[in-house]
Coordinates of C-alpha atoms and ligand atoms in Angstrom, one line a residue:
X219 CA 0.3 0.0 0.0
X220 CA 1.1 3.6 -1.0
X221 CA 0.5 6.0 1.9
X222 CA -0.2 9.8 1.0
X223 CA 1.8 11.5 3.6
X224 CA 5.6 10.5 5.3
X225 CA 5.4 8.6 7.8
X226 CA 4.1 10.1 11.1
X227 CA 6.5 8.9 14.8
X228 CA 4.1 8.2 17.8
X229 CA 5.0 11.2 20.6
X230 CA 7.1 9.4 23.2
X231 CA 8.6 7.2 20.5
X232 CA 11.9 5.3 22.1
X233 CA 14.7 6.9 19.8
X234 CA 17.8 5.3 20.9
X235 CA 20.7 2.8 20.1
X236 CA 21.9 -0.8 21.6
X237 CA 24.6 -2.5 22.8
X238 CA 25.2 -5.9 24.8
X239 CA 27.9 -6.2 27.8
X240 CA 30.3 -8.3 26.5
X241 CA 30.8 -6.3 23.6
X242 CA 31.4 -3.0 24.9
X243 CA 32.3 -2.9 28.5
X244 CA 35.8 -4.7 28.7
X245 CA 36.9 -4.4 32.4
X246 CA 36.7 -8.4 32.3
X247 CA 38.4 -8.6 35.5
X248 CA 37.5 -5.8 37.5
X249 CA 35.3 -5.2 40.6
X250 CA 34.9 -8.9 41.0
X251 CA 33.6 -10.1 37.8
X252 CA 34.4 -13.4 36.9
X253 CA 35.0 -15.0 33.2
X254 CA 32.1 -15.9 31.1
X255 CA 32.6 -18.6 28.6
X256 CA 32.5 -16.0 25.2
X257 CA 35.3 -14.1 26.8
X258 CA 37.8 -17.2 26.6
X259 CA 36.1 -17.8 23.5
X260 CA 37.0 -14.3 22.2
X261 CA 40.6 -14.7 23.3
X262 CA 41.1 -18.4 21.4
X263 CA 38.9 -18.4 18.7
X264 CA 39.8 -15.5 16.2
X265 CA 38.6 -13.9 14.1
X266 CA 36.6 -13.1 17.8
X267 CA 38.7 -10.4 19.0
X268 CA 39.8 -10.4 22.9
X269 CA 36.8 -8.7 24.6
X270 CA 39.0 -7.8 27.5
X271 CA 38.9 -3.9 27.2
X272 CA 36.3 -3.7 24.1
X273 CA 34.9 -0.3 23.7
X274 CA 36.1 0.2 27.7
X275 CA 32.8 1.5 28.3
X276 CA 32.7 0.3 31.9
X277 CA 35.4 2.9 32.3
X278 CA 33.6 5.7 30.1
X279 CA 30.0 5.2 30.8
X280 CA 29.2 8.7 31.9
X281 CA 30.9 10.3 28.6
X282 CA 29.3 7.7 26.9
X283 CA 25.9 8.8 28.4
X284 CA 26.7 12.1 27.6
X285 CA 26.9 11.8 23.7
X286 CA 23.4 9.6 24.1
X287 CA 22.0 12.7 25.7
X288 CA 23.8 15.1 23.1
X289 CA 22.4 13.1 20.4
X290 CA 18.6 13.1 21.5
X291 CA 18.1 9.6 22.8
X292 CA 15.4 8.9 24.8
X293 CA 16.0 5.1 25.2
X294 CA 19.6 3.0 25.4
X295 CA 19.3 -1.1 25.1
X296 CA 22.1 -2.5 26.9
X297 CA 22.6 -6.2 28.4
X298 CA 23.4 -6.6 32.2
X299 CA 26.8 -9.5 32.5
X300 CA 25.9 -11.9 34.8
X301 CA 28.8 -12.6 36.1
X302 CA 29.3 -9.3 37.1
X303 CA 26.3 -9.8 39.3
X304 CA 27.2 -13.8 40.7
X305 CA 30.6 -14.0 40.1
X306 CA 30.3 -17.3 41.5
X307 CA 28.2 -20.2 43.5
X308 CA 28.0 -18.6 46.5
X309 CA 24.8 -17.3 46.1
X310 CA 25.8 -14.1 47.4
X311 CA 25.3 -11.3 44.6
X312 CA 28.5 -8.6 44.0
X313 CA 27.8 -5.6 45.2
X314 CA 30.1 -3.6 43.0
X315 CA 28.4 -5.4 39.6
X316 CA 25.2 -4.2 41.2
X317 CA 26.8 -0.5 41.6
X318 CA 28.4 -0.5 38.1
X319 CA 24.3 -1.1 36.6
X320 CA 23.1 1.1 39.5
X321 CA 25.2 3.9 38.0
X322 CA 25.0 3.5 34.8
X323 CA 20.8 3.2 35.1
X324 CA 20.8 6.4 37.3
X325 CA 23.0 8.4 34.6
X326 CA 20.7 7.6 32.0
X327 CA 17.4 8.1 33.9
X328 CA 19.3 11.9 35.0
X329 CA 19.4 12.2 31.1
X330 CA 16.0 11.7 30.3
X331 CA 16.8 8.0 28.8
X332 CA 14.6 5.6 29.2
X333 CA 17.2 1.8 30.0
X334 CA 15.7 -1.0 28.0
X335 CA 17.6 -3.8 29.6
X336 CA 18.9 -7.2 28.0
X337 CA 19.1 -10.0 31.0
X338 CA 20.9 -12.8 28.7
X339 CA 23.1 -11.7 25.5
X340 CA 26.0 -14.5 25.5
X341 CA 27.6 -14.1 28.8
X342 CA 27.4 -17.6 30.3
X343 CA 29.5 -17.4 33.8
X344 CA 32.2 -20.1 33.7
X345 CA 31.2 -21.4 37.1
X346 CA 27.7 -22.2 35.8
X347 CA 28.8 -23.5 32.8
X348 CA 31.2 -25.9 34.9
X349 CA 28.7 -26.8 37.8
X350 CA 25.6 -27.1 35.4
X351 CA 26.8 -28.2 32.2
X352 CA 26.2 -24.7 30.7
X353 CA 22.6 -24.7 28.8
X354 CA 23.0 -28.2 28.7
X355 CA 21.9 -29.5 32.4
X356 CA 19.0 -28.3 34.0
X357 CA 21.0 -26.6 37.1
X358 CA 21.0 -23.5 35.1
X359 CA 17.0 -23.2 35.4
X360 CA 17.7 -22.0 39.1
X361 CA 20.5 -20.2 39.0
X362 CA 19.1 -18.2 36.1
X363 CA 16.1 -17.4 38.4
X364 CA 18.4 -16.2 41.2
X365 CA 20.2 -13.6 38.5
X366 CA 17.4 -12.2 37.2
X367 CA 15.4 -11.8 40.5
X368 CA 18.6 -10.1 42.0
X369 CA 18.4 -7.8 39.0
X370 CA 14.5 -7.1 39.3
X371 CA 14.8 -6.4 42.7
X372 CA 18.1 -4.5 42.8
X373 CA 17.1 -2.1 39.4
X374 CA 13.4 -2.6 38.8
X375 CA 12.2 0.4 40.5
X376 CA 14.0 2.4 37.4
X377 CA 14.3 -0.2 35.2
X378 CA 10.4 -0.9 33.7
X379 CA 11.4 -2.1 30.2
X380 CA 13.0 -6.1 30.0
X381 CA 14.1 -8.5 27.9
X382 CA 14.9 -11.9 28.4
X383 CA 17.5 -13.8 26.1
X384 CA 19.3 -12.3 23.3
X385 CA 18.4 -14.1 19.9
X386 CA 17.5 -17.7 21.5
X387 CA 16.8 -18.6 17.9
X388 CA 20.1 -17.7 16.6
X389 CA 22.0 -19.4 19.6
X390 CA 20.3 -22.3 18.5
X391 CA 21.0 -22.2 14.4
X392 CA 24.3 -20.9 14.9
X393 CA 24.8 -23.1 18.1
X394 CA 28.2 -23.9 17.2
X395 CA 29.1 -20.3 16.4
X396 CA 28.0 -18.5 19.3
X397 CA 29.3 -21.4 21.9
X398 CA 26.4 -23.3 22.7
X399 CA 26.7 -26.3 21.1
X400 CA 29.5 -28.5 23.0
X401 CA 29.4 -31.6 20.7
X402 CA 28.7 -31.1 17.0
X403 CA 27.8 -34.7 16.3
X404 CA 24.8 -34.8 18.5
X405 CA 23.6 -31.0 18.4
X406 CA 20.8 -32.4 16.0
X407 CA 18.9 -34.0 19.0
X408 CA 20.9 -32.4 21.6
X409 CA 19.6 -28.6 20.3
X410 CA 16.0 -29.4 21.3
X411 CA 17.1 -30.0 24.7
X412 CA 19.0 -27.1 24.9
X413 CA 16.1 -24.9 23.6
X414 CA 14.2 -26.3 25.9
X415 CA 16.2 -25.4 28.7
X416 CA 16.5 -21.6 27.4
X417 CA 12.5 -21.3 27.2
X418 CA 12.4 -22.4 30.8
X419 CA 14.9 -19.7 31.6
X420 CA 12.7 -17.0 29.7
X421 CA 9.8 -18.3 31.6
X422 CA 11.4 -17.7 34.6
X423 CA 12.4 -14.5 33.7
X424 CA 9.0 -13.3 32.7
X425 CA 7.4 -14.9 35.8
X426 CA 9.6 -13.1 37.9
X427 CA 9.3 -9.4 36.5
X428 CA 6.0 -9.9 36.7
X429 CA 5.9 -10.5 40.1
X430 CA 8.4 -8.3 41.4
X431 CA 9.0 -5.2 38.9
X432 CA 5.8 -3.0 39.4
X433 CA 4.6 -1.8 35.7
X434 CA 7.5 -3.8 34.5
X435 CA 7.3 -5.0 30.9
X436 CA 9.2 -8.3 29.6
X437 CA 9.5 -9.9 26.0
X438 CA 12.1 -11.7 24.2
X439 CA 14.7 -10.7 21.6
X440 CA 14.2 -12.9 18.7
X441 CA 16.9 -12.3 15.7
X442 CA 14.5 -11.6 12.6
X443 CA 15.4 -12.7 9.1
X444 CA 12.4 -12.2 7.1
X445 CA 12.2 -15.1 4.4
X446 CA 10.8 -14.8 0.7
X447 CA 10.6 -17.4 -1.7
X448 CA 12.9 -17.1 -4.5
X449 CA 10.2 -17.8 -7.2
X450 CA 6.2 -18.2 -7.6
X451 CA 7.2 -21.8 -7.7
X452 CA 5.0 -23.6 -5.1
X453 CA 7.6 -25.6 -3.6
X454 CA 9.8 -22.8 -2.9
X455 CA 7.1 -21.1 -0.9
X456 CA 6.8 -24.4 1.2
X457 CA 10.4 -23.6 1.3
X458 CA 10.0 -20.6 2.4
X459 CA 7.9 -21.6 5.1
X460 CA 10.1 -24.3 6.7
X461 CA 13.2 -21.9 7.2
X462 CA 10.8 -19.6 9.0
X463 CA 9.8 -22.6 10.9
X464 CA 13.2 -23.6 11.8
X465 CA 14.7 -20.3 12.4
X466 CA 12.1 -18.1 13.9
X467 CA 8.5 -19.2 13.7
X468 CA 9.3 -22.2 16.1
X469 CA 10.7 -19.3 18.6
X470 CA 7.9 -16.7 18.5
X471 CA 5.2 -19.1 18.4
X472 CA 6.3 -20.7 21.4
X473 CA 6.9 -17.0 23.4
X474 CA 3.4 -16.2 22.5
X475 CA 1.1 -19.4 22.8
X476 CA 3.7 -20.6 25.4
X477 CA 3.5 -23.8 24.3
X478 CA 5.3 -25.7 21.4
X479 CA 3.8 -26.1 17.8
X480 CA 2.3 -29.0 15.8
X481 CA 4.8 -28.5 13.8
X482 CA 7.7 -28.5 16.0
X483 CA 5.8 -31.7 17.8
X484 CA 5.9 -33.3 14.2
X485 CA 9.0 -32.7 13.7
X486 CA 10.4 -34.4 16.8
X487 CA 8.1 -37.3 16.8
X488 CA 9.5 -38.1 13.3
X489 CA 13.1 -37.5 13.8
X490 CA 13.1 -39.6 17.2
X491 CA 13.8 -36.5 19.3
X492 CA 13.3 -36.2 22.8
X493 CA 13.6 -32.9 24.1
X494 CA 13.0 -33.9 28.0
X495 CA 9.9 -32.0 28.7
X496 CA 8.0 -32.6 31.8
X497 CA 4.9 -32.1 33.2
X498 CA 5.5 -29.8 35.6
X499 CA 7.4 -27.2 33.1
X500 CA 4.3 -26.7 31.0
X501 CA 2.9 -25.3 34.2
X502 CA 5.7 -22.6 34.5
X503 CA 5.6 -21.8 30.8
X504 CA 1.0 -21.4 31.2
X505 CA 2.3 -18.4 33.7
X506 CA 4.9 -16.6 31.5
X507 CA 3.1 -14.3 29.5
X508 CA 4.9 -12.0 27.4
X509 CA 4.3 -8.0 27.1
X510 CA 6.2 -7.1 24.0
X511 CA 8.9 -8.1 21.8
X512 CA 12.4 -6.9 21.1
X513 CA 13.1 -7.2 17.3
X514 CA 16.3 -7.5 15.9
X515 CA 16.4 -7.5 12.0
X516 CA 19.5 -6.9 10.0
X517 CA 18.6 -8.3 6.6
X518 CA 16.4 -10.9 4.8
X519 CA 16.8 -14.1 3.1
X520 CA 15.4 -15.8 0.1
X521 CA 14.5 -19.4 0.1
X522 CA 14.3 -22.5 -2.5
X523 CA 13.4 -25.4 -2.3
X524 CA 16.1 -28.5 -1.6
X525 CA 15.3 -31.8 -2.9
X526 CA 16.0 -34.6 -0.8
X527 CA 18.7 -36.0 -2.9
X528 CA 20.5 -32.5 -2.9
X529 CA 24.1 -32.3 -1.1
X530 CA 23.9 -30.9 2.1
X531 CA 25.8 -27.6 3.1
X532 CA 26.1 -26.0 6.0
X533 CA 25.7 -22.3 6.8
X534 CA 28.9 -20.7 6.6
X535 CA 29.4 -16.9 7.7
X536 CA 31.8 -14.6 6.0
X537 CA 34.5 -14.1 8.3
X538 CA 36.3 -12.2 6.3
X539 CA 34.3 -9.0 5.3
X540 CA 35.7 -9.6 1.8
X541 CA 32.0 -10.0 -0.5
X542 CA 31.6 -13.6 -2.0
X543 CA 32.6 -15.6 1.0
X544 CA 29.3 -16.8 2.7
X545 CA 28.0 -20.2 1.8
X546 CA 24.2 -20.6 2.2
X547 CA 22.9 -23.6 4.1
X548 CA 21.1 -26.5 2.0
X549 CA 18.8 -28.9 4.3
X550 CA 17.5 -31.2 1.9
X551 CA 13.9 -32.0 2.1
X552 CA 14.2 -28.8 3.5
X553 CA 15.0 -25.5 2.1
X554 CA 18.2 -24.0 1.0
X555 CA 19.1 -20.3 1.1
X556 CA 20.0 -18.2 -2.1
X557 CA 21.6 -15.1 -3.2
X558 CA 18.9 -12.1 -4.1
X559 CA 19.1 -10.6 -7.3
X560 CA 16.6 -7.7 -6.3
X561 CA 19.3 -6.3 -3.1
X562 CA 22.6 -5.5 -2.4
X563 CA 25.1 -6.9 -0.4
X564 CA 27.5 -5.7 2.6
X565 CA 31.1 -6.8 2.7
X566 CA 29.9 -9.6 4.8
X567 CA 27.5 -10.8 2.2
X568 CA 24.6 -9.8 4.0
X569 CA 21.5 -8.5 2.5
X570 CA 20.6 -4.5 2.3
X571 CA 17.0 -4.8 2.2
X572 CA 15.1 -1.7 4.4
X573 CA 12.0 -3.4 3.1
X574 CA 12.4 -6.1 4.9
X575 CA 12.4 -4.3 8.0
X576 CA 8.5 -3.3 7.0
X577 CA 7.9 -6.7 6.2
X578 CA 9.0 -8.4 9.3
X579 CA 7.0 -5.7 11.3
X580 CA 3.7 -6.3 9.1
X581 CA 4.1 -9.7 9.7
X582 CA 5.2 -10.3 13.5
X583 CA 2.1 -7.6 14.2
X584 CA -0.7 -10.1 12.2
X585 CA 0.4 -12.9 13.6
X586 CA 0.9 -11.7 17.1
X587 CA -0.5 -9.0 17.6
X588 CA 2.0 -7.4 20.0
X589 CA 4.0 -4.0 20.4
X590 CA 7.7 -4.4 19.4
X591 CA 10.7 -2.2 20.0
X592 CA 13.7 -2.6 17.6
X593 CA 16.5 -3.4 19.5
X594 CA 18.6 -4.3 16.7
X595 CA 19.3 -2.9 13.2
X596 CA 22.5 -1.6 11.3
X597 CA 25.1 -1.5 9.0
X598 CA 28.5 -3.4 10.0
X599 CA 31.5 -1.9 7.7
X600 CA 35.0 -1.2 7.4
X601 CA 36.0 1.8 9.2
X602 CA 38.7 4.0 10.1
X603 CA 39.0 8.0 11.1
X604 CA 40.2 10.1 7.7
X605 CA 42.7 12.5 7.4
X606 CA 41.1 15.0 9.0
X607 CA 40.2 13.2 12.2
X608 CA 36.3 12.3 10.4
X609 CA 34.5 9.1 9.9
X610 CA 32.0 10.0 7.1
X611 CA 29.8 6.9 7.0
X612 CA 27.6 7.8 4.3
X613 CA 26.5 4.5 3.5
X614 CA 25.5 3.8 7.1
X615 CA 23.4 6.9 6.9
X616 CA 21.8 5.7 3.8
X617 CA 21.4 2.6 5.3
X618 CA 19.8 3.9 8.5
X619 CA 17.4 6.2 6.3
X620 CA 15.7 3.8 4.4
X621 CA 15.4 1.2 7.3
X622 CA 13.9 3.8 9.4
X623 CA 11.6 5.0 6.7
X624 CA 10.1 1.8 6.5
X625 CA 9.8 1.6 10.4
X626 CA 7.7 4.4 9.5
X627 CA 5.6 3.2 7.0
X628 CA 4.8 -0.2 8.9
X629 CA 3.6 2.4 11.6
X630 CA 1.4 3.8 8.5
X631 CA -0.2 0.3 7.9
X632 CA -1.1 0.0 11.4
X633 CA 1.6 -2.1 13.6
X634 CA 2.3 -0.8 17.2
X635 CA 5.7 0.0 17.5
X636 CA 7.4 1.9 20.7
X637 CA 10.7 2.7 19.6
X638 CA 14.2 1.8 17.4
X639 CA 17.4 1.1 19.0
X640 CA 19.7 0.4 16.1
X641 CA 23.1 -1.7 16.6
X642 CA 25.2 -0.2 17.6
X643 CA 25.6 3.4 19.7
X644 CA 29.5 3.2 20.3
X645 CA 31.6 0.8 18.2
X646 CA 32.1 -2.5 19.8
X647 CA 33.0 -6.0 19.1
X648 CA 31.5 -7.9 16.0
X649 CA 30.4 -11.7 17.3
X650 CA 32.6 -12.7 14.2
X651 CA 35.0 -9.5 13.2
X652 CA 35.6 -8.1 16.6
X653 CA 36.7 -4.5 15.5
X654 CA 37.3 -4.8 11.9
X655 CA 33.6 -5.1 11.6
X656 CA 31.8 -1.5 12.7
X657 CA 28.7 -0.8 13.4
X658 CA 28.9 2.6 15.6
X659 CA 27.4 6.1 15.1
X660 CA 30.5 7.1 17.4
X661 CA 33.8 5.6 16.5
X662 CA 36.1 3.9 19.0
X663 CA 39.5 5.2 18.4
X664 CA 41.3 1.6 18.5
X665 CA 41.6 -1.7 16.2
X666 CA 41.8 -5.2 17.1
X667 CA 45.3 -4.8 17.3
X668 CA 46.1 -1.3 18.7
X669 CA 44.4 0.1 21.3
X670 CA 45.3 3.8 20.3
X671 CA 43.7 6.0 22.8
X672 CA 40.1 4.8 22.8
X673 CA 38.9 8.2 22.4
X674 CA 35.2 8.7 21.2
X675 CA 34.6 10.5 17.6
X676 CA 31.2 11.3 16.3
X677 CA 30.8 9.8 12.9
X678 CA 28.6 11.7 10.4
X679 CA 25.8 9.0 11.1
X680 CA 25.8 10.6 14.5
X681 CA 24.8 14.3 13.8
X682 CA 22.5 12.9 10.9
X683 CA 20.5 10.0 13.4
X684 CA 20.5 12.9 16.1
X685 CA 18.9 15.7 13.7
X686 CA 16.1 13.1 12.6
X687 CA 15.5 11.8 16.6
X688 CA 14.9 15.5 17.6
X689 CA 12.8 15.9 15.1
X690 CA 10.8 12.7 16.2
X691 CA 11.3 11.5 12.7
X692 CA 10.9 14.4 10.2
X693 CA 14.1 15.6 9.7
X694 CA 15.7 13.3 7.1
X695 CA 18.3 15.4 6.1
X696 CA 19.4 15.7 2.2
Ligands
LIG1088 C1 23.2 -9.7 16.4 C2 23.4 -9.6 18.0 O1 22.7 -11.1 16.1 O2 23.6 -9.3 15.5 C3 25.1 -8.8 18.5 O3 22.8 -9.7 18.9 C4 25.9 -8.9 17.0 O4 25.3 -9.6 19.8 C5 24.7 -8.3 15.7 O5 26.7 -8.0 17.3 C6 25.9 -8.2 14.6 O6 26.3 -9.3 14.3 P1 27.8 -9.4 14.0 O7 28.1 -10.9 13.8 O8 28.2 -8.7 13.0 O9 28.4 -8.7 15.0

């Protein structure tokens, strides 16, 4: 549908940006924090970059919040590091870890910025991993419950928007890449047990939030990659539906309906998979009603039929940042993903597709009728300061402009979107490429190998975004 007027964003729309603790904070050994599994991965598995300093937000948080204020932010989405709050199994929370987040939250509130807080963004404490076998053991459920209850009690007087687990779907789909899978050979079946345990943790967080946070709202954060059909071939359409189920819909249906869909139950039966669902689990799920969705969306995918006798291919992400180094998955009998001639690609072979944003918002609204806040969306690029000490990131401006416009169109279409928080505020470590793949509105003066001075340099996109959000989405610039 063509709208006659330019999009109008609601009053009180949350304009901000996003980050995650392990990718931005650094200070991994300070004030009582103990290691997270992802710290160890980041130090050993190249091209992960060492996260011990990251963007050094831990020591620069006041300066960072001042920049947010200058930009005109009304929200900031960040995550809490579990190993800062519970560094060991003593059951005693770490006051210094709590203090850090209290200071950050107070600073945000004092500057009129609404905190939107993710409870889990990949930083599982090593002690939890050792003691409970990570996501593989049910012991994590009580440990997670203890952790989230502490967060709600300590911060819930000021934080009203909570997010449970970041991209649970992607942690399962890319289990190995994101450090969740412990054994490749048994992952085909293990993933559903792990996923069930994550669902139990998600449910615990939803229940505890509603119990402990007055007026608190909580939701999940699926990683959404809307999937198109490659052609009008009916079998491509079924492939599209399959891809959608296996990468995102199974999760979203579960969060909203609080039970597993027939699609996945039948799949488990056919494949002799037992996710170890116990009767008391459903009782827990029944109480876990979500209030909204955080939506991470960067790109789209395109699906085509994969015949049963096609050669399987695992998804191989482009980790080089040179176009043409991605291998799309082929899952025989289910679907394969293919390149799409109608969109451009980034250097990491991610589709540049603003319309995907409108599509995903409309689709999720039609399916679930829940408010949504964009918690991630952004443009990863190779970048450095130029000879004038500036970063003229015109491609990012173009990317954000087109994406935000489509958010506006979705709102005109009738979708309830309450905020937009692109990835990321400052540059931070990319999961695959450290500082070599930058997303920020603010440049962090360091590279993977050279710490330079860690100074903050506003990119051209900072100024452009600031104008747009101060005009509540009417000043689109030239
Ligand atoms: C999201 C994650 O999936 O994508 C972030 O929540 C991540 O943690 C972002 O950084 C971008 O991905 P990448 O691999 O480019 O860092």
